Short mmCIF file of C-alpha atoms in Angstrom, two decimals:
data_model
loop_
_atom_site.label_atom_id
_atom_site.label_comp_id
_atom_site.label_asym_id
_atom_site.label_seq_id
_atom_site.Cartn_x
_atom_site.Cartn_y
_atom_site.Cartn_z
CA UNK N 26 -0.04 -0.08 0.05
CA UNK N 27 1.33 3.02 -0.83
CA UNK N 28 1.68 5.90 1.71
CA UNK N 29 -0.82 8.32 0.26
CA UNK N 30 -3.66 5.42 0.53
CA UNK N 31 -2.63 5.04 4.11
CA UNK N 32 -5.17 5.90 6.67
CA UNK N 33 -3.66 9.29 8.66
CA UNK N 34 -4.54 8.06 12.14
CA UNK N 35 -2.89 4.77 11.74
CA UNK N 36 0.00 3.90 14.15
CA UNK N 37 3.01 2.67 12.40
CA UNK N 38 5.23 0.41 14.10
CA UNK N 39 8.65 -0.70 12.77
CA UNK N 40 10.42 -4.10 13.44
CA UNK N 41 13.75 -4.91 11.78
CA UNK N 42 16.03 -6.35 13.85
CA UNK N 43 14.34 -5.07 17.16
CA UNK N 44 13.72 -7.36 19.84
CA UNK N 45 10.40 -9.15 19.30
CA UNK N 46 9.08 -8.31 22.77
CA UNK N 47 10.05 -4.48 22.09
CA UNK N 48 8.00 -4.43 19.04
CA UNK N 49 4.51 -6.00 20.62
CA UNK N 50 4.96 -4.19 23.69
CA UNK N 51 5.10 -1.01 21.09
CA UNK N 52 2.11 -3.32 19.54
CA UNK N 53 -0.34 -3.56 22.83
CA UNK N 54 0.28 -0.13 23.75
CA UNK N 55 -0.97 1.05 20.13
CA UNK N 56 -3.93 -1.47 20.24
CA UNK N 57 -4.80 0.97 23.82
CA UNK N 58 -5.49 3.69 21.59
CA UNK N 59 -8.26 2.22 19.31
CA UNK N 60 -6.15 3.63 16.38
CA UNK N 61 -5.65 1.04 13.07
CA UNK N 62 -2.11 -0.24 13.13
CA UNK N 63 0.64 -0.97 10.75
CA UNK N 64 3.59 -2.61 11.65
CA UNK N 65 6.17 -2.69 8.75
CA UNK N 66 9.43 -4.66 8.06
CA UNK N 67 8.38 -7.31 9.38
CA UNK N 68 11.70 -9.30 7.73
CA UNK N 69 9.76 -12.61 8.62
CA UNK N 70 10.22 -12.51 12.04
CA UNK N 71 8.60 -14.50 14.61
CA UNK N 72 5.96 -13.98 16.87
CA UNK N 73 4.81 -10.79 16.06
CA UNK N 74 1.52 -10.27 17.02
CA UNK N 75 0.16 -12.57 19.77
CA UNK N 76 -2.30 -12.52 21.95
CA UNK N 77 -4.17 -9.35 20.69
CA UNK N 78 -7.08 -8.09 22.14
CA UNK N 79 -10.66 -7.30 20.47
CA UNK N 80 -11.47 -4.50 18.69
CA UNK N 81 -8.30 -3.49 17.04
CA UNK N 82 -7.31 -3.62 13.53
CA UNK N 83 -3.69 -4.42 12.34
CA UNK N 84 -1.95 -4.87 8.74
CA UNK N 85 1.76 -6.86 8.91
CA UNK N 86 3.28 -5.30 5.77
CA UNK N 87 4.98 -7.95 3.88
CA UNK N 88 5.89 -11.62 5.42
CA UNK N 89 5.59 -12.62 9.06
CA UNK N 90 7.67 -15.69 10.73
CA UNK N 91 6.11 -18.66 13.04
CA UNK N 92 2.71 -17.87 15.30
CA UNK N 93 1.57 -14.47 13.96
CA UNK N 94 -1.59 -13.51 15.60
CA UNK N 95 -1.34 -16.46 17.73
CA UNK N 96 -3.64 -16.59 20.70
CA UNK N 97 -6.04 -13.78 19.26
CA UNK N 98 -8.98 -12.86 21.42
CA UNK N 99 -11.04 -10.78 18.81
CA UNK N 100 -8.15 -8.65 16.86
CA UNK N 101 -8.97 -7.89 12.91
CA UNK N 102 -5.39 -8.78 11.28
CA UNK N 103 -4.25 -8.72 8.04
CA UNK N 104 -0.97 -9.93 7.22
CA UNK N 105 -0.19 -8.94 3.63
CA UNK N 106 1.86 -11.69 1.92
CA UNK N 107 2.85 -15.16 3.57
CA UNK N 108 3.49 -16.23 7.09
CA UNK N 109 5.66 -18.96 8.60
CA UNK N 110 4.45 -21.83 10.67
CA UNK N 111 1.00 -21.99 13.03
CA UNK N 112 0.16 -18.45 12.36
CA UNK N 113 -3.68 -17.67 14.75
CA UNK N 114 -2.50 -20.92 16.76
CA UNK N 115 -4.95 -21.06 19.63
CA UNK N 116 -7.18 -18.14 18.43
CA UNK N 117 -10.39 -17.91 20.51
CA UNK N 118 -11.87 -15.03 18.42
CA UNK N 119 -11.46 -12.56 15.42
CA UNK N 120 -10.04 -12.60 11.81
CA UNK N 121 -7.19 -13.23 10.26
CA UNK N 122 -6.50 -12.69 6.78
CA UNK N 123 -3.05 -13.90 4.29
CA UNK N 124 -2.60 -12.13 1.23
CA UNK N 125 -0.12 -14.99 0.70
CA UNK N 126 1.10 -18.25 1.15
CA UNK N 127 0.17 -20.10 5.14
CA UNK N 128 2.91 -22.07 6.59
CA UNK N 129 2.62 -25.08 7.99
CA UNK N 130 -0.56 -25.68 11.42
CA UNK N 131 -2.12 -22.23 10.47
CA UNK N 132 -4.77 -21.98 12.85
CA UNK N 133 -3.24 -24.85 14.82
CA UNK N 134 -5.95 -25.75 17.90
CA UNK N 135 -7.83 -22.34 17.29
CA UNK N 136 -11.12 -22.34 19.05
CA UNK N 137 -13.14 -19.40 17.61
CA UNK N 138 -12.96 -16.88 14.64
CA UNK N 139 -12.11 -17.05 11.18
CA UNK N 140 -9.06 -17.17 9.27
CA UNK N 141 -9.04 -16.13 5.57
CA UNK N 142 -5.95 -17.66 3.47
CA UNK N 143 -5.65 -16.38 0.03
CA UNK N 144 -3.08 -18.07 -1.31
CA UNK N 145 -2.57 -21.95 -0.78
CA UNK N 146 -2.18 -23.19 2.76
CA UNK N 147 0.92 -25.65 4.45
CA UNK N 148 0.69 -29.36 5.46
CA UNK N 149 -2.04 -29.99 8.81
CA UNK N 150 -3.37 -26.62 8.14
CA UNK N 151 -6.42 -26.55 11.03
CA UNK N 152 -4.35 -29.17 13.33
CA UNK N 153 -6.38 -30.39 16.43
CA UNK N 154 -8.71 -27.38 15.45
CA UNK N 155 -11.66 -27.29 17.99
CA UNK N 156 -13.82 -24.66 16.88
CA UNK N 157 -13.92 -21.45 13.97
CA UNK N 158 -13.56 -21.28 10.79
CA UNK N 159 -10.39 -21.56 8.18
CA UNK N 160 -11.14 -20.96 4.55
CA UNK N 161 -8.45 -21.17 2.04
CA UNK N 162 -8.85 -20.40 -1.39
CA UNK N 163 -6.05 -22.07 -2.89
CA UNK N 164 -4.66 -25.68 -2.47
CA UNK N 165 -4.72 -27.33 1.33
CA UNK N 166 -1.31 -29.11 2.19
CA UNK N 167 -0.20 -32.67 3.51
CA UNK N 168 -2.59 -33.87 6.31
CA UNK N 169 -4.99 -30.90 6.88
CA UNK N 170 -7.34 -31.27 9.42
CA UNK N 171 -5.30 -34.00 11.49
CA UNK N 172 -7.32 -34.48 14.40
CA UNK N 173 -9.70 -31.75 14.10
CA UNK N 174 -12.24 -32.16 16.50
CA UNK N 175 -14.50 -29.06 15.83
CA UNK N 176 -14.30 -26.65 12.92
CA UNK N 177 -14.71 -26.04 9.67
CA UNK N 178 -11.71 -26.13 6.90
CA UNK N 179 -13.05 -24.58 3.68
CA UNK N 180 -10.40 -25.28 0.71
CA UNK N 181 -11.29 -24.08 -2.67
CA UNK N 182 -8.54 -25.05 -4.65
CA UNK N 183 -8.61 -28.73 -3.48
CA UNK N 184 -6.41 -30.40 -0.96
CA UNK N 185 -3.17 -32.69 -0.74
CA UNK N 186 -2.27 -35.84 -0.07
CA UNK N 187 -3.62 -37.81 3.37
CA UNK N 188 -6.46 -35.27 3.48
CA UNK N 189 -8.30 -35.07 6.90
CA UNK N 190 -6.14 -37.45 8.63
CA UNK N 191 -7.58 -38.84 11.59
CA UNK N 192 -10.51 -36.03 11.74
CA UNK N 193 -12.04 -36.07 15.24
CA UNK N 194 -15.30 -34.23 14.65
CA UNK N 195 -14.40 -31.08 12.48
CA UNK N 196 -15.32 -31.04 9.20
CA UNK N 197 -12.98 -30.77 5.99
CA UNK N 198 -15.08 -29.20 2.60
CA UNK N 199 -12.96 -29.61 -0.13
CA UNK N 200 -13.95 -27.72 -3.70
CA UNK N 201 -11.69 -29.33 -6.08
CA UNK N 202 -9.86 -32.24 -6.42
CA UNK N 203 -8.19 -34.04 -3.38
CA UNK N 204 -4.70 -36.01 -4.12
CA UNK N 205 -5.43 -38.62 -1.30
CA UNK N 206 -7.53 -39.25 1.69
CA UNK N 207 -5.98 -39.73 5.26
CA UNK N 208 -6.88 -42.44 7.54
CA UNK N 209 -10.59 -43.32 8.58
CA UNK N 210 -12.51 -40.41 6.34
CA UNK N 211 -15.58 -40.36 5.11
CA UNK N 212 -16.39 -38.59 2.08
CA UNK N 213 -20.25 -36.89 1.77
CA UNK N 214 -22.19 -35.22 -0.51
CA UNK N 215 -23.41 -32.03 1.56
CA UNK N 216 -27.51 -30.78 2.17
CA UNK N 217 -27.97 -28.16 0.49
CA UNK N 218 -28.47 -26.63 4.36
CA UNK N 219 -25.29 -27.69 4.75
CA UNK N 220 -23.80 -25.74 1.69
CA UNK N 221 -25.76 -22.48 2.58
CA UNK N 222 -23.73 -22.73 6.07
CA UNK N 223 -21.01 -22.67 4.48
CA UNK N 224 -22.20 -20.18 1.75
CA UNK N 225 -23.21 -17.91 5.14
CA UNK N 226 -19.05 -18.22 5.98
CA UNK N 227 -18.09 -17.51 2.19
CA UNK N 228 -20.70 -14.78 1.97
CA UNK N 229 -18.73 -11.69 3.69
CA UNK N 230 -15.37 -12.42 2.05
CA UNK N 231 -17.10 -12.51 -1.26
CA UNK N 232 -16.37 -16.48 -1.88
CA UNK N 233 -19.61 -17.42 -2.90
CA UNK N 234 -19.62 -19.58 -5.83
CA UNK N 235 -22.91 -22.03 -6.58
CA UNK N 236 -21.36 -23.87 -9.36
CA UNK N 237 -18.51 -25.17 -6.78
CA UNK N 238 -18.52 -29.14 -6.73
CA UNK N 239 -18.64 -29.90 -2.64
CA UNK N 240 -17.27 -33.14 -0.83
CA UNK N 241 -17.28 -32.78 2.73
CA UNK N 242 -15.04 -34.78 4.64
CA UNK N 243 -15.93 -36.21 8.24
CA UNK N 244 -14.50 -38.45 10.55
CA UNK N 245 -15.55 -42.41 9.89
CA UNK N 246 -15.71 -42.64 13.44
CA UNK N 247 -13.95 -46.11 13.30
CA UNK N 248 -10.38 -45.16 14.95
CA UNK N 249 -12.70 -43.00 17.65
CA UNK N 250 -11.63 -46.00 20.11
CA UNK N 251 -8.34 -47.94 19.62
CA UNK N 252 -9.23 -51.58 18.88
CA UNK N 253 -6.19 -54.07 17.87
CA UNK N 254 -8.05 -55.25 15.11
CA UNK N 255 -7.63 -51.45 13.67
CA UNK N 256 -3.55 -51.21 13.94
CA UNK N 257 -2.97 -51.60 10.40
CA UNK N 258 -5.62 -48.84 9.62
CA UNK N 259 -2.86 -46.65 11.95
CA UNK N 260 0.08 -47.53 10.01
CA UNK N 261 -0.67 -45.03 7.04
CA UNK N 262 2.57 -45.28 5.17
CA UNK Q 7 15.42 -28.46 16.66
CA UNK Q 8 18.67 -27.15 14.61
CA UNK Q 9 18.38 -24.43 12.03
CA UNK Q 10 20.56 -25.79 8.38
CA UNK Q 11 21.28 -23.26 5.50
CA UNK Q 12 22.59 -23.87 1.83
CA UNK Q 13 23.68 -20.88 -0.43
CA UNK Q 14 24.42 -20.79 -4.03
CA UNK Q 15 26.16 -17.80 -5.45
CA UNK Q 16 25.86 -16.63 -9.34
CA UNK Q 17 29.32 -16.55 -9.27
CA UNK Q 18 32.25 -16.80 -6.56
CA UNK Q 19 32.46 -14.35 -4.42
CA UNK Q 20 31.66 -13.64 -0.26
CA UNK Q 21 29.82 -17.41 0.25
CA UNK Q 22 31.49 -17.52 3.75
CA UNK Q 23 29.96 -14.03 4.79
CA UNK Q 24 26.65 -15.02 3.47
CA UNK Q 25 26.74 -18.32 5.02
CA UNK Q 26 27.36 -16.30 8.35
CA UNK Q 27 24.73 -14.15 8.43
CA UNK Q 28 21.78 -16.99 7.31
CA UNK Q 29 22.85 -18.81 10.69
CA UNK Q 30 23.33 -15.92 13.10
CA UNK Q 31 19.37 -15.47 11.84
CA UNK Q 32 18.69 -19.08 13.00
CA UNK Q 33 20.87 -18.81 15.96
CA UNK Q 34 18.14 -19.45 18.49
CA UNK Q 35 17.34 -22.65 16.66
CA UNK Q 36 20.45 -24.29 18.57
CA UNK Q 37 23.37 -22.09 19.77
CA UNK Q 38 25.49 -25.02 20.72
CA UNK Q 39 27.38 -25.40 17.51
CA UNK Q 40 27.69 -24.19 14.93
CA UNK Q 41 29.17 -25.43 11.66
CA UNK Q 42 29.76 -24.35 7.47
CA UNK Q 43 30.50 -26.26 4.68
CA UNK Q 44 32.39 -24.12 2.04
CA UNK Q 45 33.29 -24.76 -1.32
CA UNK Q 46 36.44 -22.69 -2.70
CA UNK Q 47 37.68 -22.75 -6.18
CA UNK Q 48 38.65 -26.18 -6.65
CA UNK Q 49 42.25 -27.18 -6.99
CA UNK Q 50 43.27 -29.30 -9.98
CA UNK Q 51 45.53 -31.95 -7.76
CA UNK Q 52 45.90 -32.34 -3.91
CA UNK Q 53 43.58 -32.20 -1.09
CA UNK Q 54 42.72 -29.13 1.68
CA UNK Q 55 41.74 -31.34 4.74
CA UNK Q 56 40.17 -29.39 7.77
CA UNK Q 57 39.63 -31.31 11.06
CA UNK Q 58 40.60 -31.08 14.67
CA UNK Q 59 42.66 -32.99 17.38
CA UNK Q 60 41.22 -33.67 20.59
CA UNK Q 61 44.09 -32.43 23.28
CA UNK Q 62 46.11 -29.65 22.26
CA UNK Q 63 49.16 -30.82 24.61
CA UNK Q 64 49.51 -34.39 22.45
CA UNK Q 65 49.37 -32.17 18.97
CA UNK Q 66 53.08 -32.47 17.77
CA UNK Q 67 52.74 -36.19 18.34
CA UNK Q 68 49.43 -36.87 16.74
CA UNK Q 69 50.62 -34.68 13.92
CA UNK Q 70 53.90 -36.62 13.89
CA UNK Q 71 51.34 -39.79 13.50
CA UNK Q 72 49.09 -38.17 10.36
CA UNK Q 73 52.05 -37.43 8.50
CA UNK Q 74 53.57 -40.77 8.83
CA UNK Q 75 50.26 -42.19 7.59
CA UNK Q 76 50.26 -39.68 4.59
CA UNK Q 77 53.96 -40.62 3.73
CA UNK Q 78 52.61 -44.34 3.36
CA UNK Q 79 50.27 -43.64 1.51
CA UNK Q 80 52.90 -41.52 -1.67
CA UNK Q 81 50.91 -38.17 0.20
CA UNK Q 82 52.93 -35.33 1.98
CA UNK Q 83 51.94 -31.72 3.04
CA UNK Q 84 51.86 -29.03 1.16
CA UNK Q 85 52.16 -26.28 3.03
CA UNK Q 86 52.63 -26.11 7.08
CA UNK Q 87 49.50 -27.43 8.66
CA UNK Q 88 47.66 -24.25 10.34
CA UNK Q 89 46.91 -25.02 13.57
CA UNK Q 90 44.54 -22.95 15.77
CA UNK Q 91 44.15 -23.42 19.38
CA UNK Q 92 42.23 -21.22 22.07
CA UNK Q 93 41.11 -21.94 25.73
CA UNK Q 94 39.39 -25.10 24.73
CA UNK Q 95 41.19 -28.71 25.01
CA UNK Q 96 40.61 -29.49 21.16
CA UNK Q 97 42.65 -28.13 18.59
CA UNK Q 98 41.42 -27.59 15.00
CA UNK Q 99 44.03 -27.51 11.92
CA UNK Q 100 43.54 -27.04 8.18
CA UNK Q 101 46.08 -28.86 6.13
CA UNK Q 102 47.03 -29.03 1.80
CA UNK Q 103 48.82 -32.23 0.97
CA UNK Q 104 49.31 -33.69 -2.25
CA UNK Q 105 46.99 -36.87 -3.72
CA UNK Q 106 47.40 -40.13 -1.31
CA UNK Q 107 47.91 -42.90 -4.28
CA UNK Q 108 44.60 -44.40 -2.71
CA UNK Q 109 42.18 -42.33 -1.69
CA UNK Q 110 39.93 -44.76 0.32
CA UNK Q 111 43.00 -46.56 1.50
CA UNK Q 112 44.35 -43.58 2.94
CA UNK Q 113 41.27 -41.92 4.97
CA UNK Q 114 40.44 -45.97 6.22
CA UNK Q 115 44.39 -46.29 7.84
CA UNK Q 116 43.67 -42.18 8.58
CA UNK Q 117 41.24 -42.67 10.42
CA UNK Q 118 43.25 -45.33 13.08
CA UNK Q 119 44.07 -41.91 14.92
CA UNK Q 120 40.51 -40.78 15.35
CA UNK Q 121 40.83 -41.06 18.72
CA UNK Q 122 43.65 -38.55 18.83
CA UNK Q 123 43.23 -36.52 15.44
CA UNK Q 124 39.92 -36.51 13.13
CA UNK Q 125 39.96 -35.33 9.39
CA UNK Q 126 36.81 -33.33 9.47
CA UNK Q 127 36.37 -32.89 5.53
CA UNK Q 128 38.72 -33.70 2.51
CA UNK Q 129 38.25 -31.80 -0.63
CA UNK Q 130 39.36 -30.36 -3.95
CA UNK Q 131 37.06 -27.71 -2.87
CA UNK Q 132 35.18 -28.74 0.21
CA UNK Q 133 35.83 -27.20 3.52
CA UNK Q 134 33.91 -28.04 6.55
CA UNK Q 135 34.72 -25.94 9.68
CA UNK Q 136 32.84 -26.30 13.05
CA UNK Q 137 32.95 -25.91 16.74
CA UNK Q 138 31.30 -25.47 19.85
CA UNK Q 139 29.13 -21.53 20.00
CA UNK Q 140 26.89 -19.87 17.46
CA UNK Q 141 27.60 -18.57 13.85
CA UNK Q 142 29.50 -15.10 14.96
CA UNK Q 143 32.18 -17.08 17.38
CA UNK Q 144 32.54 -19.89 15.00
CA UNK Q 145 33.24 -17.31 12.28
CA UNK Q 146 35.38 -14.96 14.39
CA UNK Q 147 37.43 -17.76 15.31
CA UNK Q 148 38.05 -19.12 11.71
CA UNK Q 149 37.70 -16.43 9.95
CA UNK Q 150 34.51 -18.19 8.25
CA UNK Q 151 33.63 -14.23 6.95
CA UNK Q 152 36.43 -13.99 4.83
CA UNK Q 153 35.75 -17.47 3.01
CA UNK Q 154 35.27 -17.15 -0.75
CA UNK Q 155 33.50 -19.58 -2.85
CA UNK Q 156 31.00 -20.40 -5.21
CA UNK Q 157 28.67 -22.60 -2.45
CA UNK Q 158 28.11 -24.06 1.01
CA UNK Q 159 26.15 -25.08 3.82
CA UNK Q 160 25.83 -24.25 7.15
CA UNK Q 161 24.47 -25.65 10.36
CA UNK Q 162 23.00 -24.35 14.22
CA UNK Q 163 22.27 -27.28 16.36
CA UNK Q 164 20.51 -27.76 19.39
CA UNK Q 165 21.76 -31.21 20.79
CA UNK Q 166 18.96 -33.70 21.54
CA UNK Q 167 20.39 -36.88 20.91
CA UNK Q 168 24.09 -36.72 21.68
CA UNK Q 169 26.37 -34.61 24.04
CA UNK Q 170 27.53 -31.09 23.03
CA UNK Q 171 31.14 -31.77 21.41
CA UNK Q 172 33.18 -30.08 19.24
CA UNK Q 173 33.46 -32.93 16.37
CA UNK Q 174 29.89 -33.67 16.73
CA UNK Q 175 28.92 -30.27 15.34
CA UNK Q 176 27.67 -30.57 11.74
CA UNK Q 177 28.42 -30.40 8.81
CA UNK Q 178 29.53 -34.11 8.48
CA UNK Q 179 31.43 -34.83 5.51
CA UNK Q 180 30.49 -38.54 3.64
CA UNK Q 181 33.86 -39.97 4.29
CA UNK Q 182 35.88 -40.86 2.48
CA UNK Q 183 34.57 -39.61 -0.80
CA UNK Q 184 36.12 -36.24 -1.02
CA UNK Q 185 34.06 -33.18 -1.69
CA UNK Q 186 30.84 -34.62 -0.16
CA UNK Q 187 29.04 -33.05 2.50
CA UNK Q 188 25.86 -33.18 4.65
CA UNK Q 189 23.50 -30.67 7.35
CA UNK Q 190 20.62 -32.15 9.20
CA UNK Q 191 17.36 -30.98 10.74
CA UNK Q 192 15.50 -33.31 13.04
CA UNK Q 193 15.24 -36.96 14.29
CA UNK Q 194 16.73 -40.44 13.30
CA UNK Q 195 14.56 -42.78 14.76
CA UNK Q 196 16.16 -46.06 13.53
CA UNK Q 197 19.94 -44.63 13.89
CA UNK Q 198 21.26 -47.40 16.10
CA UNK Q 199 19.89 -50.47 13.61
CA UNK Q 200 21.56 -48.56 10.65
CA UNK Q 201 24.54 -47.89 12.64
CA UNK Q 202 24.60 -51.20 13.43
CA UNK Q 203 24.36 -52.32 9.93
CA UNK Q 204 26.80 -50.14 8.57
CA UNK Q 205 29.17 -50.69 11.22
CA UNK Q 206 29.20 -54.89 10.35
CA UNK Q 207 29.38 -53.23 6.72
CA UNK Q 208 32.68 -52.00 7.79
CA UNK Q 209 31.85 -47.83 8.10
CA UNK Q 210 33.30 -46.08 10.65
CA UNK Q 211 31.28 -43.56 13.39
CA UNK Q 212 33.22 -41.11 14.95
CA UNK Q 213 30.46 -39.54 16.51
CA UNK Q 214 27.01 -40.68 18.18
CA UNK Q 215 25.15 -37.85 16.07
CA UNK Q 216 22.39 -39.38 14.43
CA UNK Q 217 23.08 -36.89 11.28
CA UNK Q 218 26.38 -38.50 11.01
CA UNK Q 219 24.72 -41.98 9.88
CA UNK Q 220 22.97 -39.33 6.82
CA UNK Q 221 26.17 -38.55 5.63
CA UNK Q 222 27.70 -42.18 6.07
CA UNK Q 223 24.52 -43.58 4.81
CA UNK Q 224 25.15 -41.28 1.71
CA UNK Q 225 28.55 -42.46 1.13
CA UNK Q 226 27.55 -46.33 1.41
CA UNK Q 227 24.75 -45.73 -1.92
CA UNK Q 228 27.21 -43.51 -3.30
CA UNK Q 229 29.79 -46.38 -3.35
CA UNK Q 230 26.92 -48.62 -4.14
CA UNK Q 231 26.62 -46.20 -7.81
CA UNK Q 232 23.47 -44.18 -6.85
CA UNK Q 233 23.43 -40.68 -8.37
CA UNK Q 234 22.86 -37.54 -5.87
CA UNK Q 235 19.17 -37.84 -7.00
CA UNK Q 236 18.51 -41.90 -6.42
CA UNK Q 237 20.04 -41.62 -3.01
CA UNK Q 238 17.88 -38.31 -1.94
CA UNK Q 239 15.00 -40.58 -2.78
CA UNK Q 240 15.92 -43.17 -1.51
CA UNK Q 241 16.53 -41.81 1.59
CA UNK Q 242 12.77 -41.01 2.48
CA UNK Q 243 11.76 -44.82 2.31
CA UNK Q 244 15.06 -46.14 4.28
CA UNK Q 245 15.56 -43.99 6.95
CA UNK Q 246 12.89 -43.75 9.49
CA UNK Q 247 12.76 -40.17 11.46
CA UNK Q 248 12.11 -36.46 10.69
CA UNK Q 249 14.19 -34.78 8.83
CA UNK Q 250 15.02 -32.19 6.11
CA UNK Q 251 18.63 -32.35 4.78
CA UNK Q 252 20.98 -30.83 2.60
CA UNK Q 253 23.84 -32.71 0.64
CA UNK Q 254 26.21 -30.74 -1.11
CA UNK Q 255 28.95 -31.91 -3.67
CA UNK Q 256 31.27 -29.19 -6.59
CA UNK Q 257 28.20 -29.51 -8.99
CA UNK Q 258 25.56 -28.09 -6.38
CA UNK Q 259 23.17 -29.06 -3.43
CA UNK Q 260 20.61 -31.51 -2.79
CA UNK Q 261 17.47 -31.62 -0.25
CA UNK Q 262 15.14 -34.66 1.13
CA UNK Q 263 12.19 -34.05 3.08
CA UNK Q 264 10.97 -37.02 5.53
CA UNK Q 265 7.32 -38.20 4.76
CA UNK Q 266 5.57 -36.79 7.64
CA UNK Q 267 6.92 -33.18 6.69
CA UNK Q 268 7.78 -32.04 10.09
CA UNK Q 269 11.01 -30.38 9.47
CA UNK Q 270 10.93 -26.77 7.32
CA UNK Q 271 12.96 -25.57 4.33
CA UNK Q 272 12.11 -22.08 2.52
CA UNK Q 273 13.82 -21.23 -0.62
CA UNK Q 274 14.72 -18.06 -2.67
CA UNK Q 275 16.10 -19.14 -6.17
CA UNK Q 276 16.50 -15.52 -8.37
CA UNK Q 277 18.14 -17.43 -11.27
CA UNK Q 278 20.54 -19.50 -9.13
CA UNK Q 279 21.56 -17.16 -6.88
CA UNK Q 280 19.94 -19.08 -4.15
CA UNK Q 281 19.59 -18.99 -0.49
CA UNK Q 282 17.92 -21.73 1.37
CA UNK Q 283 17.57 -21.99 5.08
CA UNK Q 284 14.80 -23.77 7.87
CA UNK Q 285 13.57 -20.54 8.50
CA UNK Q 286 12.26 -17.33 6.12
CA UNK Q 287 13.72 -14.67 8.24
CA UNK Q 288 17.42 -16.21 7.86
CA UNK Q 289 17.34 -15.84 3.63
CA UNK Q 290 15.46 -12.73 4.10
CA UNK Q 291 18.92 -11.71 5.41
CA UNK Q 292 20.87 -12.49 2.82
CA UNK Q 293 18.36 -11.49 0.05
CA UNK Q 294 17.04 -8.36 1.25
CA UNK Q 295 15.17 -7.24 -1.56
CA UNK Q 296 11.43 -8.24 -1.86
CA UNK Q 297 11.25 -11.76 -3.39
CA UNK Q 298 9.31 -14.50 -3.86
CA UNK Q 299 10.32 -17.28 -1.11
CA UNK Q 300 9.28 -21.09 -1.83
CA UNK Q 301 7.93 -23.05 1.01
CA UNK Q 302 8.99 -26.80 0.41
CA UNK Q 303 6.45 -27.59 3.07
CA UNK Q 304 5.31 -30.75 1.67
CA UNK Q 305 5.62 -34.67 2.68
CA UNK Q 306 8.80 -37.24 0.93
CA UNK Q 307 10.33 -33.74 -1.38
CA UNK Q 308 13.44 -34.07 -2.53
CA UNK Q 309 15.51 -31.75 -4.95
CA UNK Q 310 18.82 -31.05 -6.49
CA UNK Q 311 19.93 -27.18 -7.24
CA UNK Q 312 22.60 -26.71 -9.74
CA UNK Q 313 25.77 -24.45 -9.22
CA UNK Q 314 26.45 -21.77 -12.27
CA UNK Q 315 22.65 -20.96 -13.31
CA UNK Q 316 21.37 -24.42 -13.39
CA UNK Q 317 18.37 -25.20 -11.14
CA UNK Q 318 17.00 -29.07 -11.45
CA UNK Q 319 14.82 -28.47 -8.00
CA UNK Q 320 11.66 -30.96 -8.00
#
């Protein structure tokens, strides 16, 4: 974004080679003002903007490293380009937009809120998630939704190998090809009511397309309880 | 957790300085030891050796014994060995030697001395510098920033499976093959099974570091005639564990990732001017202009990047 397009009351915070604790203290102080925040020169550094409060609008210019937006409790976070591992890990509430590629374990163990990835997502997106929604416009990576307990992962551009592996009670929705399914996954044709629920999530993001051929992946529930007769099913490779 | 890095320059230059930057940016991933494998301009004959002796008070006797073995194999020092000592008990050396009659036979005999003095790299162009300490500390001690070359590897070690010892640092040389080095981030879970098997085949392990296994395993595959590409692919189904490792030869750098996609690899490749690292923030230290990064995040990936504007990553 050019300087001219920036909001005039915006607070700009420089990262560079500064200590991350210092940067995060500046971010927290800026959150208290209620003004929009722009974090610049991020250099793919880790742990930026962790534990942000409600009613905050923050943009990270360029790419960020690991755990950006983790433990979010309501902030509206924009990452302009890529993020490293586990963006939005454990977040409870709020909205994270990732402009590019989301690295491994995006939205890991999140319990609420929405993560919107405009590019592809890496392996194990939504691993162990317990609520909320992850919308990926591109393809989701290897073992996406691994052991997700609740919540929805919605992939508009297909899925990689071992998709929805050992899913617990979450749902993985895929439009497009699936390279392979993980263990104990059932693929079901969603009802129009269920599609309407998903479209309601996509609508505010401007991503509704009625021509999509959805597949909904849920747990086969066979591995919910370990039985020795099922041991071979666990040996996925 | 460890940090690894690879760097290929578009033209020979200060590859040492770039590798120090790449490793300094990843020092938080493992600060107990740091190492570098640097490919300088290759010599036509003779080898450069890097290594260490474990007791500096016995340095004279070590070098005499080493020289005797060298002479038995028809070779000699081309210049006086350079010895580096500090407050640590071990000392480090750099030697230039003429070609032994049979390189592998000489390495086998020289390895009889490894309880005292150990060769850690042998190459027409490869030099492995490794020590305990962080990137800047090791670099300052060994002058890594000033090293000129075409490409190289870096490693920051967080010892999880074996002790912190200077010779258990990475990179590891794929002895006895000249000019081959590896760095590894991960854990090899069938280490003892493989180590047993390879020891019975006559291979020698100088440390208890599981990463050394990859170097020895790759040596064995090369001996059986596999190309680097074939060996990389085969390692994914042969070696159990979680890993991303890189292997360098005079021709370039290859990488392999385990089938669970547990360890990261981030690459910037601008027509053969290439930086690879565990973390994106490291490659951004040496690629300061805005550039596209490739995340090799998937499972069972391999690739080879050539030196000299050749790009064969798969």
